[in-house]
Amino acid sequence: MGLLKDILSFFSFKFSSSTQPARMVLTFPRYPTEIKSWRMLLVETITDKDVPLSVMEETRVERLELWKRKSSPYHEFLLAYTVANPKFPGLEAPVCIHIDRTVLPRAPVDPESTSLVTSTSESMVEASKDYFLSQSVKGNPANDCYQRIDAPMGNMVLAYESRLLITSMFHLAAQPTIIDLVATAEALTYSKESYHLLKSQCYWYAGALLAYMERGVSVAPTILIKDPAQLNQSKKELMEEMKLKPGHFRSISIFNPETADVSALRGPITERVADIRGLLREAEESRVARDNDKLLQMREVVREEQEAAEAKAREVVREAREIAEAKAREEVREARELAEAKAREEVREARELAEAKAREEVREARELAEAKAREEVREARELAEAKAQEVREAQEEVREARKEREEAEARARRFERQVEELQAEMNRRTSAMAPPHPTSTL
């Protein structure tokens, strides 16, 4: 019963992993995309993204990792890590690509009844075992998909839910190209398009892809990093360990990637590599031819646009010249009218200003003359008064001089009288004192 539960949960997991409609716009979309459409995405990368085929040939795969789910149904898948290529849109940094095989149901399955890990009840197991087993034996359409996983969150989720079984590192000189990876995955898809529970399931797809990429594409030896085998184990521990071995479903060995013979795949894969390279080469030639046609069309369009632009420029120049001449004439007329009006206004203002200035000058001259006349009259009056005062003073001085002269004359007369009187007195005294002489008759 436990094995049947694991088988049913295996199918339940597969049903829930159906692909979303591919938009065919990215070489490495972030949603599950069919392997069969991968080559067309490479073609569109060349035609739409203008990525040369040489750049695509330079895009290498650095390592492959084989992972296994830790819980039932122990699904196995492959992770491919590309080398950063700055010339490739979307691969400027290393990219992790998730590749796996799931199964598509023949009848629609209610998504509400399935989940990533389904815990199926006993009644569901009994009711569904005949259906699932018959589907697995008949062979449902396989659903081989790839999608881009963003690190580190994607790797953290994988590490929590899954276990890393094998890491295959490619030497730098022998790293396969992205074209090799696409061709190998596509060849495996077309070699067994139906999902079979025991022959062509996820173990076979992931293991065969890893084995051929190791031994069929890369001629140089690879470095295999594996989990160490535990020897001294109990039967129960060994059974649990076998569940997580590469290519094992529980203790059943289904496909061993380390010992599988993949030589039969060399021919189909080589043909597909050549086919894809030829398709990409045709796409590049088609893109180059399309680009040349576009270039010629663009040159013709540019020439026509240039001629139209020149004609339009000439028309614009002519219209601009006419507009400029009309505007110049209008500006000259307006300038003349403005100059005449301004001249008349200036003449009027000058006349008014001259008249006002003349009136002001006449008024100022009259006021100045009147003031000067008043000042001269005042000065003349003051001068006349001063002269009159001087005359009065002169007259007074004359009167005083006359008076002084009169007084001096009076004093002179008195002095003369006094001198005469004194002379007479002296004469008398002299006469009296002198001896008598004979008188002489005069």
Short mmCIF file of C-alpha atoms in Angstrom, two decimals:
data_model
loop_
_atom_site.label_atom_id
_atom_site.label_comp_id
_atom_site.label_asym_id
_atom_site.label_seq_id
_atom_site.Cartn_x
_atom_site.Cartn_y
_atom_site.Cartn_z
CA MET A 1 0.00 0.00 0.00
CA GLY A 2 2.88 2.42 0.76
CA LEU A 3 4.35 1.85 -2.71
CA LEU A 4 0.97 2.54 -4.31
CA LYS A 5 0.67 5.76 -2.32
CA ASP A 6 4.07 6.86 -3.61
CA ILE A 7 3.06 6.02 -7.17
CA LEU A 8 -0.20 7.95 -6.85
CA SER A 9 1.53 10.91 -5.23
CA PHE A 10 4.08 10.71 -8.07
CA PHE A 11 1.29 11.11 -10.62
CA SER A 12 -0.39 13.77 -8.50
CA PHE A 13 2.87 15.73 -8.50
CA LYS A 14 3.20 15.36 -12.27
CA PHE A 15 -0.32 16.59 -12.95
CA SER A 16 0.26 19.75 -10.92
CA SER A 17 3.35 20.62 -12.95
CA SER A 18 1.68 21.24 -16.31
CA THR A 19 3.18 24.03 -18.35
CA GLN A 20 1.86 27.54 -18.68
CA PRO A 21 1.31 28.95 -22.19
CA ALA A 22 4.69 30.05 -23.52
CA ARG A 23 4.80 33.64 -24.72
CA MET A 24 7.85 32.93 -26.93
CA VAL A 25 9.58 36.14 -25.97
CA LEU A 26 12.46 35.00 -23.77
CA THR A 27 15.17 32.41 -24.29
CA PHE A 28 15.08 31.57 -20.57
CA PRO A 29 11.55 32.27 -19.25
CA ARG A 30 10.74 32.14 -15.54
CA TYR A 31 7.77 29.81 -16.07
CA PRO A 32 7.75 26.15 -17.28
CA THR A 33 8.16 26.08 -21.06
CA GLU A 34 8.14 23.07 -23.38
CA ILE A 35 11.51 21.77 -24.53
CA LYS A 36 10.12 21.48 -28.06
CA SER A 37 9.74 25.27 -28.23
CA TRP A 38 13.28 25.98 -26.98
CA ARG A 39 14.89 25.96 -30.44
CA MET A 40 12.32 28.49 -31.69
CA LEU A 41 13.11 30.71 -28.76
CA LEU A 42 16.78 30.55 -29.79
CA VAL A 43 15.71 31.45 -33.33
CA GLU A 44 13.66 34.38 -32.05
CA THR A 45 16.60 35.46 -29.91
CA ILE A 46 18.63 35.76 -33.12
CA THR A 47 15.88 37.33 -35.21
CA ASP A 48 14.18 39.58 -32.64
CA LYS A 49 16.94 40.31 -30.14
CA ASP A 50 19.65 40.69 -32.83
CA VAL A 51 21.98 38.25 -31.07
CA PRO A 52 24.59 36.89 -33.53
CA LEU A 53 25.06 33.13 -33.82
CA SER A 54 28.70 33.57 -32.79
CA VAL A 55 27.57 35.07 -29.48
CA MET A 56 25.19 32.15 -28.94
CA GLU A 57 28.04 29.71 -29.69
CA GLU A 58 30.06 31.49 -26.98
CA THR A 59 27.33 30.87 -24.39
CA ARG A 60 28.57 27.88 -22.40
CA VAL A 61 27.23 25.52 -19.73
CA GLU A 62 29.49 25.52 -16.67
CA ARG A 63 28.01 22.62 -14.68
CA LEU A 64 25.04 20.30 -14.32
CA GLU A 65 23.39 19.20 -11.08
CA LEU A 66 21.11 16.20 -10.58
CA TRP A 67 18.56 16.79 -7.80
CA LYS A 68 15.95 14.55 -6.17
CA ARG A 69 12.93 15.38 -4.08
CA LYS A 70 13.29 14.33 -0.46
CA SER A 71 9.70 13.15 -0.19
CA SER A 72 7.43 10.98 -2.30
CA PRO A 73 7.32 10.74 -5.30
CA TYR A 74 11.11 11.41 -5.20
CA HIS A 75 11.01 13.38 -8.43
CA GLU A 76 14.38 13.91 -10.18
CA PHE A 77 15.33 16.95 -12.21
CA LEU A 78 18.41 18.63 -13.65
CA LEU A 79 19.85 22.11 -13.08
CA ALA A 80 22.13 23.60 -15.75
CA TYR A 81 24.27 26.64 -14.91
CA THR A 82 25.41 28.89 -17.76
CA VAL A 83 28.50 31.07 -17.86
CA ALA A 84 27.85 34.83 -17.88
CA ASN A 85 27.89 36.33 -21.37
CA PRO A 86 27.53 40.15 -21.44
CA LYS A 87 26.69 40.06 -25.16
CA PHE A 88 23.67 37.76 -24.64
CA PRO A 89 20.45 39.48 -23.41
CA GLY A 90 19.37 37.83 -20.18
CA LEU A 91 22.72 36.09 -19.64
CA GLU A 92 24.72 39.07 -18.43
CA ALA A 93 25.02 37.09 -15.19
CA PRO A 94 25.12 33.31 -14.68
CA VAL A 95 21.69 31.67 -15.08
CA CYS A 96 20.30 28.50 -13.51
CA ILE A 97 17.99 26.49 -15.81
CA HIS A 98 15.60 23.89 -14.35
CA ILE A 99 14.98 20.93 -16.72
CA ASP A 100 12.70 17.99 -15.96
CA ARG A 101 10.10 15.56 -17.31
CA THR A 102 6.57 15.35 -15.96
CA VAL A 103 3.44 13.69 -17.30
CA LEU A 104 0.31 15.19 -18.82
CA PRO A 105 -3.00 13.45 -17.96
CA ARG A 106 -5.27 12.15 -20.68
CA ALA A 107 -8.29 13.53 -18.84
CA PRO A 108 -8.44 16.97 -17.19
CA VAL A 109 -7.56 16.95 -13.51
CA ASP A 110 -9.10 19.36 -11.03
CA PRO A 111 -6.24 21.57 -9.80
CA GLU A 112 -7.97 21.92 -6.44
CA SER A 113 -7.56 18.17 -5.89
CA THR A 114 -3.79 18.12 -6.51
CA SER A 115 -0.81 19.80 -4.94
CA LEU A 116 2.96 19.74 -5.04
CA VAL A 117 3.06 16.94 -2.48
CA THR A 118 -0.31 15.19 -2.15
CA SER A 119 -1.23 13.16 0.90
CA THR A 120 -3.68 10.66 -0.60
CA SER A 121 -6.16 8.90 1.62
CA GLU A 122 -6.77 5.16 1.48
CA SER A 123 -10.11 5.63 -0.27
CA MET A 124 -8.52 7.82 -2.96
CA VAL A 125 -5.78 5.25 -3.46
CA GLU A 126 -8.25 2.42 -3.99
CA ALA A 127 -10.45 4.50 -6.27
CA SER A 128 -7.60 5.79 -8.42
CA LYS A 129 -5.03 2.98 -8.63
CA ASP A 130 -6.60 1.31 -11.65
CA TYR A 131 -6.77 4.59 -13.53
CA PHE A 132 -3.21 5.74 -12.80
CA LEU A 133 -1.64 2.36 -13.41
CA SER A 134 -3.48 1.97 -16.70
CA GLN A 135 -2.38 5.47 -17.73
CA SER A 136 1.27 4.79 -16.85
CA VAL A 137 1.27 1.52 -18.80
CA LYS A 138 -0.45 3.00 -21.85
CA GLY A 139 1.92 5.94 -21.83
CA ASN A 140 0.71 9.48 -21.32
CA PRO A 141 2.18 12.39 -23.27
CA ALA A 142 5.42 13.46 -21.64
CA ASN A 143 5.74 17.04 -20.47
CA ASP A 144 9.43 17.99 -20.84
CA CYS A 145 9.99 21.54 -19.65
CA TYR A 146 12.65 24.04 -18.74
CA GLN A 147 12.55 27.29 -16.85
CA ARG A 148 14.87 29.84 -15.30
CA ILE A 149 15.40 29.82 -11.52
CA ASP A 150 16.55 33.01 -9.86
CA ALA A 151 19.23 32.60 -7.19
CA PRO A 152 19.56 32.63 -4.27
CA MET A 153 15.90 32.26 -3.30
CA GLY A 154 15.24 29.51 -5.86
CA ASN A 155 18.25 27.49 -4.73
CA MET A 156 17.22 27.90 -1.08
CA VAL A 157 13.79 26.46 -1.86
CA LEU A 158 15.35 23.58 -3.82
CA ALA A 159 17.80 22.84 -1.03
CA TYR A 160 14.92 22.73 1.46
CA GLU A 161 12.68 20.47 -0.62
CA SER A 162 15.27 18.44 -2.57
CA ARG A 163 18.65 16.81 -2.28
CA LEU A 164 21.66 17.31 -4.52
CA LEU A 165 22.86 13.93 -5.86
CA ILE A 166 25.49 14.66 -8.52
CA THR A 167 27.36 17.77 -9.64
CA SER A 168 29.14 17.59 -12.98
CA MET A 169 31.68 20.38 -13.58
CA PHE A 170 32.89 20.91 -17.15
CA HIS A 171 36.45 21.93 -17.85
CA LEU A 172 36.81 25.40 -19.33
CA ALA A 173 38.10 24.11 -22.67
CA ALA A 174 35.33 21.50 -22.96
CA GLN A 175 32.23 23.34 -21.78
CA PRO A 176 29.23 22.50 -23.99
CA THR A 177 27.31 25.35 -25.61
CA ILE A 178 23.71 26.24 -24.92
CA ILE A 179 22.95 24.84 -28.38
CA ASP A 180 24.34 21.44 -27.27
CA LEU A 181 22.10 21.53 -24.21
CA VAL A 182 19.00 22.43 -26.24
CA ALA A 183 19.73 19.79 -28.91
CA THR A 184 20.35 17.05 -26.34
CA ALA A 185 17.19 17.86 -24.36
CA GLU A 186 15.19 18.02 -27.60
CA ALA A 187 16.62 14.71 -28.88
CA LEU A 188 15.68 12.96 -25.63
CA THR A 189 12.19 14.45 -25.81
CA TYR A 190 11.58 13.25 -29.37
CA SER A 191 13.23 9.87 -28.77
CA LYS A 192 10.57 8.97 -26.18
CA GLU A 193 7.65 11.35 -26.38
CA SER A 194 5.38 9.24 -24.16
CA TYR A 195 5.74 9.06 -20.41
CA HIS A 196 6.12 5.49 -19.14
CA LEU A 197 6.26 4.69 -15.46
CA LEU A 198 9.16 2.24 -15.80
CA LYS A 199 10.89 3.17 -19.06
CA SER A 200 10.74 6.91 -19.79
CA GLN A 201 10.03 8.96 -16.70
CA CYS A 202 11.84 11.79 -14.89
CA TYR A 203 14.67 9.45 -13.77
CA TRP A 204 15.44 8.43 -17.33
CA TYR A 205 15.15 11.97 -18.75
CA ALA A 206 17.32 13.77 -16.17
CA GLY A 207 19.84 10.89 -15.95
CA ALA A 208 20.19 10.45 -19.72
CA LEU A 209 20.60 14.21 -20.22
CA LEU A 210 23.30 14.32 -17.55
CA ALA A 211 25.07 11.22 -18.87
CA TYR A 212 25.14 12.35 -22.50
CA MET A 213 26.23 15.90 -21.62
CA GLU A 214 29.07 14.33 -19.60
CA ARG A 215 30.21 11.63 -22.00
CA GLY A 216 28.71 12.54 -25.36
CA VAL A 217 29.24 16.31 -25.68
CA SER A 218 32.17 17.07 -23.40
CA VAL A 219 35.22 15.03 -24.45
CA ALA A 220 37.26 16.11 -21.43
CA PRO A 221 36.74 14.34 -18.10
CA THR A 222 34.39 15.98 -15.63
CA ILE A 223 34.53 16.38 -11.89
CA LEU A 224 31.78 14.38 -10.19
CA ILE A 225 30.80 15.44 -6.69
CA LYS A 226 28.56 12.78 -5.11
CA ASP A 227 27.12 12.04 -1.70
CA PRO A 228 29.36 9.53 0.13
CA ALA A 229 27.95 5.99 0.24
CA GLN A 230 27.15 4.77 3.68
CA LEU A 231 28.20 1.13 4.07
CA ASN A 232 27.39 -0.30 7.47
CA GLN A 233 23.67 0.46 7.41
CA SER A 234 20.68 -1.43 8.65
CA LYS A 235 18.18 -2.71 6.14
CA LYS A 236 15.72 0.05 7.06
CA GLU A 237 18.40 2.72 6.76
CA LEU A 238 19.54 1.24 3.48
CA MET A 239 15.96 1.29 2.17
CA GLU A 240 15.57 4.94 3.17
CA GLU A 241 18.93 5.77 1.59
CA MET A 242 17.98 3.98 -1.63
CA LYS A 243 15.00 6.30 -2.00
CA LEU A 244 17.43 9.21 -2.51
CA LYS A 245 19.84 7.43 -4.83
CA PRO A 246 20.11 8.63 -8.45
CA GLY A 247 17.63 6.84 -10.73
CA HIS A 248 15.94 4.97 -7.89
CA PHE A 249 12.28 4.90 -6.97
CA ARG A 250 12.33 3.60 -3.42
CA SER A 251 14.65 0.56 -3.69
CA ILE A 252 13.97 0.00 -7.40
CA SER A 253 16.86 1.00 -9.67
CA ILE A 254 15.30 2.50 -12.81
CA PHE A 255 18.12 4.38 -14.54
CA ASN A 256 21.73 4.87 -13.48
CA PRO A 257 23.29 7.93 -15.17
CA GLU A 258 26.79 6.83 -14.22
CA THR A 259 26.67 3.49 -16.06
CA ALA A 260 24.03 4.15 -18.72
CA ASP A 261 25.08 3.62 -22.32
CA VAL A 262 24.20 6.78 -24.26
CA SER A 263 26.15 6.00 -27.42
CA ALA A 264 22.91 5.34 -29.28
CA LEU A 265 21.94 8.96 -28.71
CA ARG A 266 25.06 10.36 -30.36
CA GLY A 267 23.70 10.14 -33.91
CA PRO A 268 20.28 11.74 -33.27
CA ILE A 269 21.77 14.41 -31.02
CA THR A 270 24.54 15.24 -33.52
CA GLU A 271 21.91 15.56 -36.24
CA ARG A 272 19.80 17.81 -34.04
CA VAL A 273 22.80 19.97 -33.14
CA ALA A 274 23.56 20.38 -36.85
CA ASP A 275 19.86 20.94 -37.55
CA ILE A 276 19.55 23.61 -34.87
CA ARG A 277 22.79 25.28 -35.95
CA GLY A 278 21.55 25.26 -39.55
CA LEU A 279 18.21 26.67 -38.42
CA LEU A 280 19.98 29.37 -36.39
CA ARG A 281 22.31 30.09 -39.32
CA GLU A 282 19.29 30.47 -41.61
CA ALA A 283 17.65 32.68 -38.99
CA GLU A 284 20.78 34.82 -38.82
CA GLU A 285 20.99 35.02 -42.61
CA SER A 286 17.29 35.85 -42.70
CA ARG A 287 17.83 38.50 -40.02
CA VAL A 288 20.81 39.92 -41.91
CA ALA A 289 18.79 39.96 -45.15
CA ARG A 290 15.87 41.48 -43.29
CA ASP A 291 18.17 44.03 -41.70
CA ASN A 292 19.66 44.81 -45.12
CA ASP A 293 16.17 45.19 -46.58
CA LYS A 294 15.22 47.35 -43.63
CA LEU A 295 18.42 49.31 -44.11
CA LEU A 296 17.64 49.84 -47.79
CA GLN A 297 14.06 50.75 -46.92
CA MET A 298 15.29 53.03 -44.20
CA ARG A 299 17.75 54.64 -46.62
CA GLU A 300 14.94 55.09 -49.15
CA VAL A 301 12.67 56.44 -46.46
CA VAL A 302 15.46 58.68 -45.22
CA ARG A 303 16.10 59.88 -48.79
CA GLU A 304 12.42 60.57 -49.35
CA GLU A 305 12.13 62.20 -45.97
CA GLN A 306 15.25 64.22 -46.72
CA GLU A 307 13.84 65.35 -50.06
CA ALA A 308 10.52 66.11 -48.43
CA ALA A 309 12.33 67.90 -45.65
CA GLU A 310 14.37 69.92 -48.16
CA ALA A 311 11.24 70.82 -50.14
CA LYS A 312 9.48 71.68 -46.93
CA ALA A 313 12.52 73.64 -45.81
CA ARG A 314 12.53 75.59 -49.09
CA GLU A 315 8.81 76.23 -48.73
CA VAL A 316 9.30 77.23 -45.13
CA VAL A 317 12.20 79.51 -46.15
CA ARG A 318 10.10 81.09 -48.90
CA GLU A 319 7.16 81.57 -46.57
CA ALA A 320 9.49 82.82 -43.88
CA ARG A 321 11.08 85.27 -46.36
CA GLU A 322 7.67 86.54 -47.46
CA ILE A 323 6.54 86.79 -43.89
CA ALA A 324 9.80 88.51 -42.96
CA GLU A 325 9.50 90.98 -45.87
CA ALA A 326 5.87 91.73 -45.06
CA LYS A 327 6.77 92.05 -41.42
CA ALA A 328 9.73 94.27 -42.32
CA ARG A 329 7.50 96.52 -44.47
CA GLU A 330 4.93 96.64 -41.72
CA GLU A 331 7.64 97.38 -39.17
CA VAL A 332 9.08 100.14 -41.44
CA ARG A 333 5.63 101.68 -41.86
CA GLU A 334 4.93 101.42 -38.18
CA ALA A 335 8.40 102.76 -37.42
CA ARG A 336 7.86 105.70 -39.82
CA GLU A 337 4.46 106.44 -38.32
CA LEU A 338 5.88 106.04 -34.89
CA ALA A 339 8.86 108.28 -35.74
CA GLU A 340 6.58 110.96 -37.24
CA ALA A 341 4.25 110.79 -34.29
CA LYS A 342 7.21 110.86 -31.97
CA ALA A 343 8.73 113.81 -33.88
CA ARG A 344 5.43 115.73 -33.74
CA GLU A 345 5.13 114.96 -30.09
CA GLU A 346 8.72 115.98 -29.50
CA VAL A 347 8.20 119.23 -31.47
CA ARG A 348 5.04 119.95 -29.51
CA GLU A 349 6.78 119.10 -26.26
CA ALA A 350 9.81 121.17 -27.33
CA ARG A 351 7.56 124.11 -28.24
CA GLU A 352 5.68 123.83 -25.01
CA LEU A 353 8.93 123.44 -23.14
CA ALA A 354 10.48 126.43 -24.96
CA GLU A 355 7.41 128.57 -24.32
CA ALA A 356 7.32 127.50 -20.71
CA LYS A 357 11.05 128.08 -20.45
CA ALA A 358 10.71 131.47 -22.14
CA ARG A 359 7.87 132.44 -19.80
CA GLU A 360 9.90 131.22 -16.89
CA GLU A 361 12.98 133.08 -18.10
CA VAL A 362 10.89 136.27 -18.67
CA ARG A 363 9.38 135.91 -15.25
CA GLU A 364 12.76 135.22 -13.71
CA ALA A 365 14.28 138.14 -15.70
CA ARG A 366 11.44 140.43 -14.60
CA GLU A 367 11.78 139.31 -11.04
CA LEU A 368 15.56 139.63 -11.30
CA ALA A 369 15.26 143.09 -12.88
CA GLU A 370 12.75 144.20 -10.30
CA ALA A 371 14.91 142.81 -7.54
CA LYS A 372 17.98 144.42 -9.06
CA ALA A 373 16.15 147.70 -9.49
CA ARG A 374 14.89 147.56 -5.93
CA GLU A 375 18.41 146.70 -4.78
CA GLU A 376 19.91 149.51 -6.86
CA VAL A 377 17.29 151.97 -5.61
CA ARG A 378 17.92 150.83 -2.09
CA GLU A 379 21.67 151.05 -2.59
CA ALA A 380 21.26 154.49 -4.32
CA ARG A 381 19.05 155.66 -1.50
CA GLU A 382 21.48 154.38 1.03
CA LEU A 383 24.35 155.96 -0.95
CA ALA A 384 22.45 159.24 -1.25
CA GLU A 385 21.68 159.13 2.42
CA ALA A 386 25.32 158.35 3.09
CA LYS A 387 26.36 161.19 0.82
CA ALA A 388 23.85 163.48 2.49
CA GLN A 389 25.17 162.38 5.83
CA GLU A 390 28.67 163.06 4.59
CA VAL A 391 27.54 166.51 3.34
CA ARG A 392 25.92 167.17 6.65
CA GLU A 393 29.01 166.00 8.43
CA ALA A 394 31.17 168.12 6.04
CA GLN A 395 28.90 171.09 6.62
CA GLU A 396 29.14 170.50 10.32
CA GLU A 397 32.88 170.24 10.02
CA VAL A 398 32.91 173.44 7.93
CA ARG A 399 30.80 175.13 10.54
CA GLU A 400 33.07 173.86 13.25
CA ALA A 401 36.15 174.81 11.20
CA ARG A 402 34.67 178.27 10.58
CA LYS A 403 33.82 178.52 14.19
CA GLU A 404 37.30 177.40 15.15
CA ARG A 405 38.76 179.83 12.63
CA GLU A 406 36.66 182.60 14.03
CA GLU A 407 37.70 181.62 17.51
CA ALA A 408 41.32 181.42 16.31
CA GLU A 409 41.02 184.84 14.71
CA ALA A 410 39.46 186.15 17.84
CA ARG A 411 42.22 184.64 19.88
CA ALA A 412 44.76 186.00 17.39
CA ARG A 413 43.21 189.42 17.69
CA ARG A 414 43.16 189.16 21.42
CA PHE A 415 46.71 187.92 21.34
CA GLU A 416 47.73 190.76 19.06
CA ARG A 417 46.00 193.21 21.34
CA GLN A 418 47.72 191.60 24.26
CA VAL A 419 51.05 191.71 22.39
CA GLU A 420 50.44 195.30 21.52
CA GLU A 421 49.46 196.05 25.05
CA LEU A 422 52.49 194.19 26.32
CA GLN A 423 54.73 196.01 23.84
CA ALA A 424 53.31 199.23 24.85
CA GLU A 425 53.78 198.37 28.49
CA MET A 426 57.32 197.34 27.87
CA ASN A 427 57.94 200.40 25.94
CA ARG A 428 56.63 202.44 28.78
CA ARG A 429 58.68 200.63 31.24
CA THR A 430 61.72 200.92 29.07
CA SER A 431 61.13 204.57 28.67
CA ALA A 432 60.77 205.08 32.27
CA MET A 433 63.87 203.28 33.20
CA ALA A 434 66.26 204.73 30.58
CA PRO A 435 68.34 207.94 31.26
CA PRO A 436 67.30 210.77 29.49
CA HIS A 437 68.89 211.31 26.18
CA PRO A 438 68.71 214.12 24.07
CA THR A 439 65.67 213.73 22.14
CA SER A 440 66.03 213.44 18.59
CA THR A 441 63.53 214.71 16.41
CA LEU A 442 62.33 212.21 14.01
#
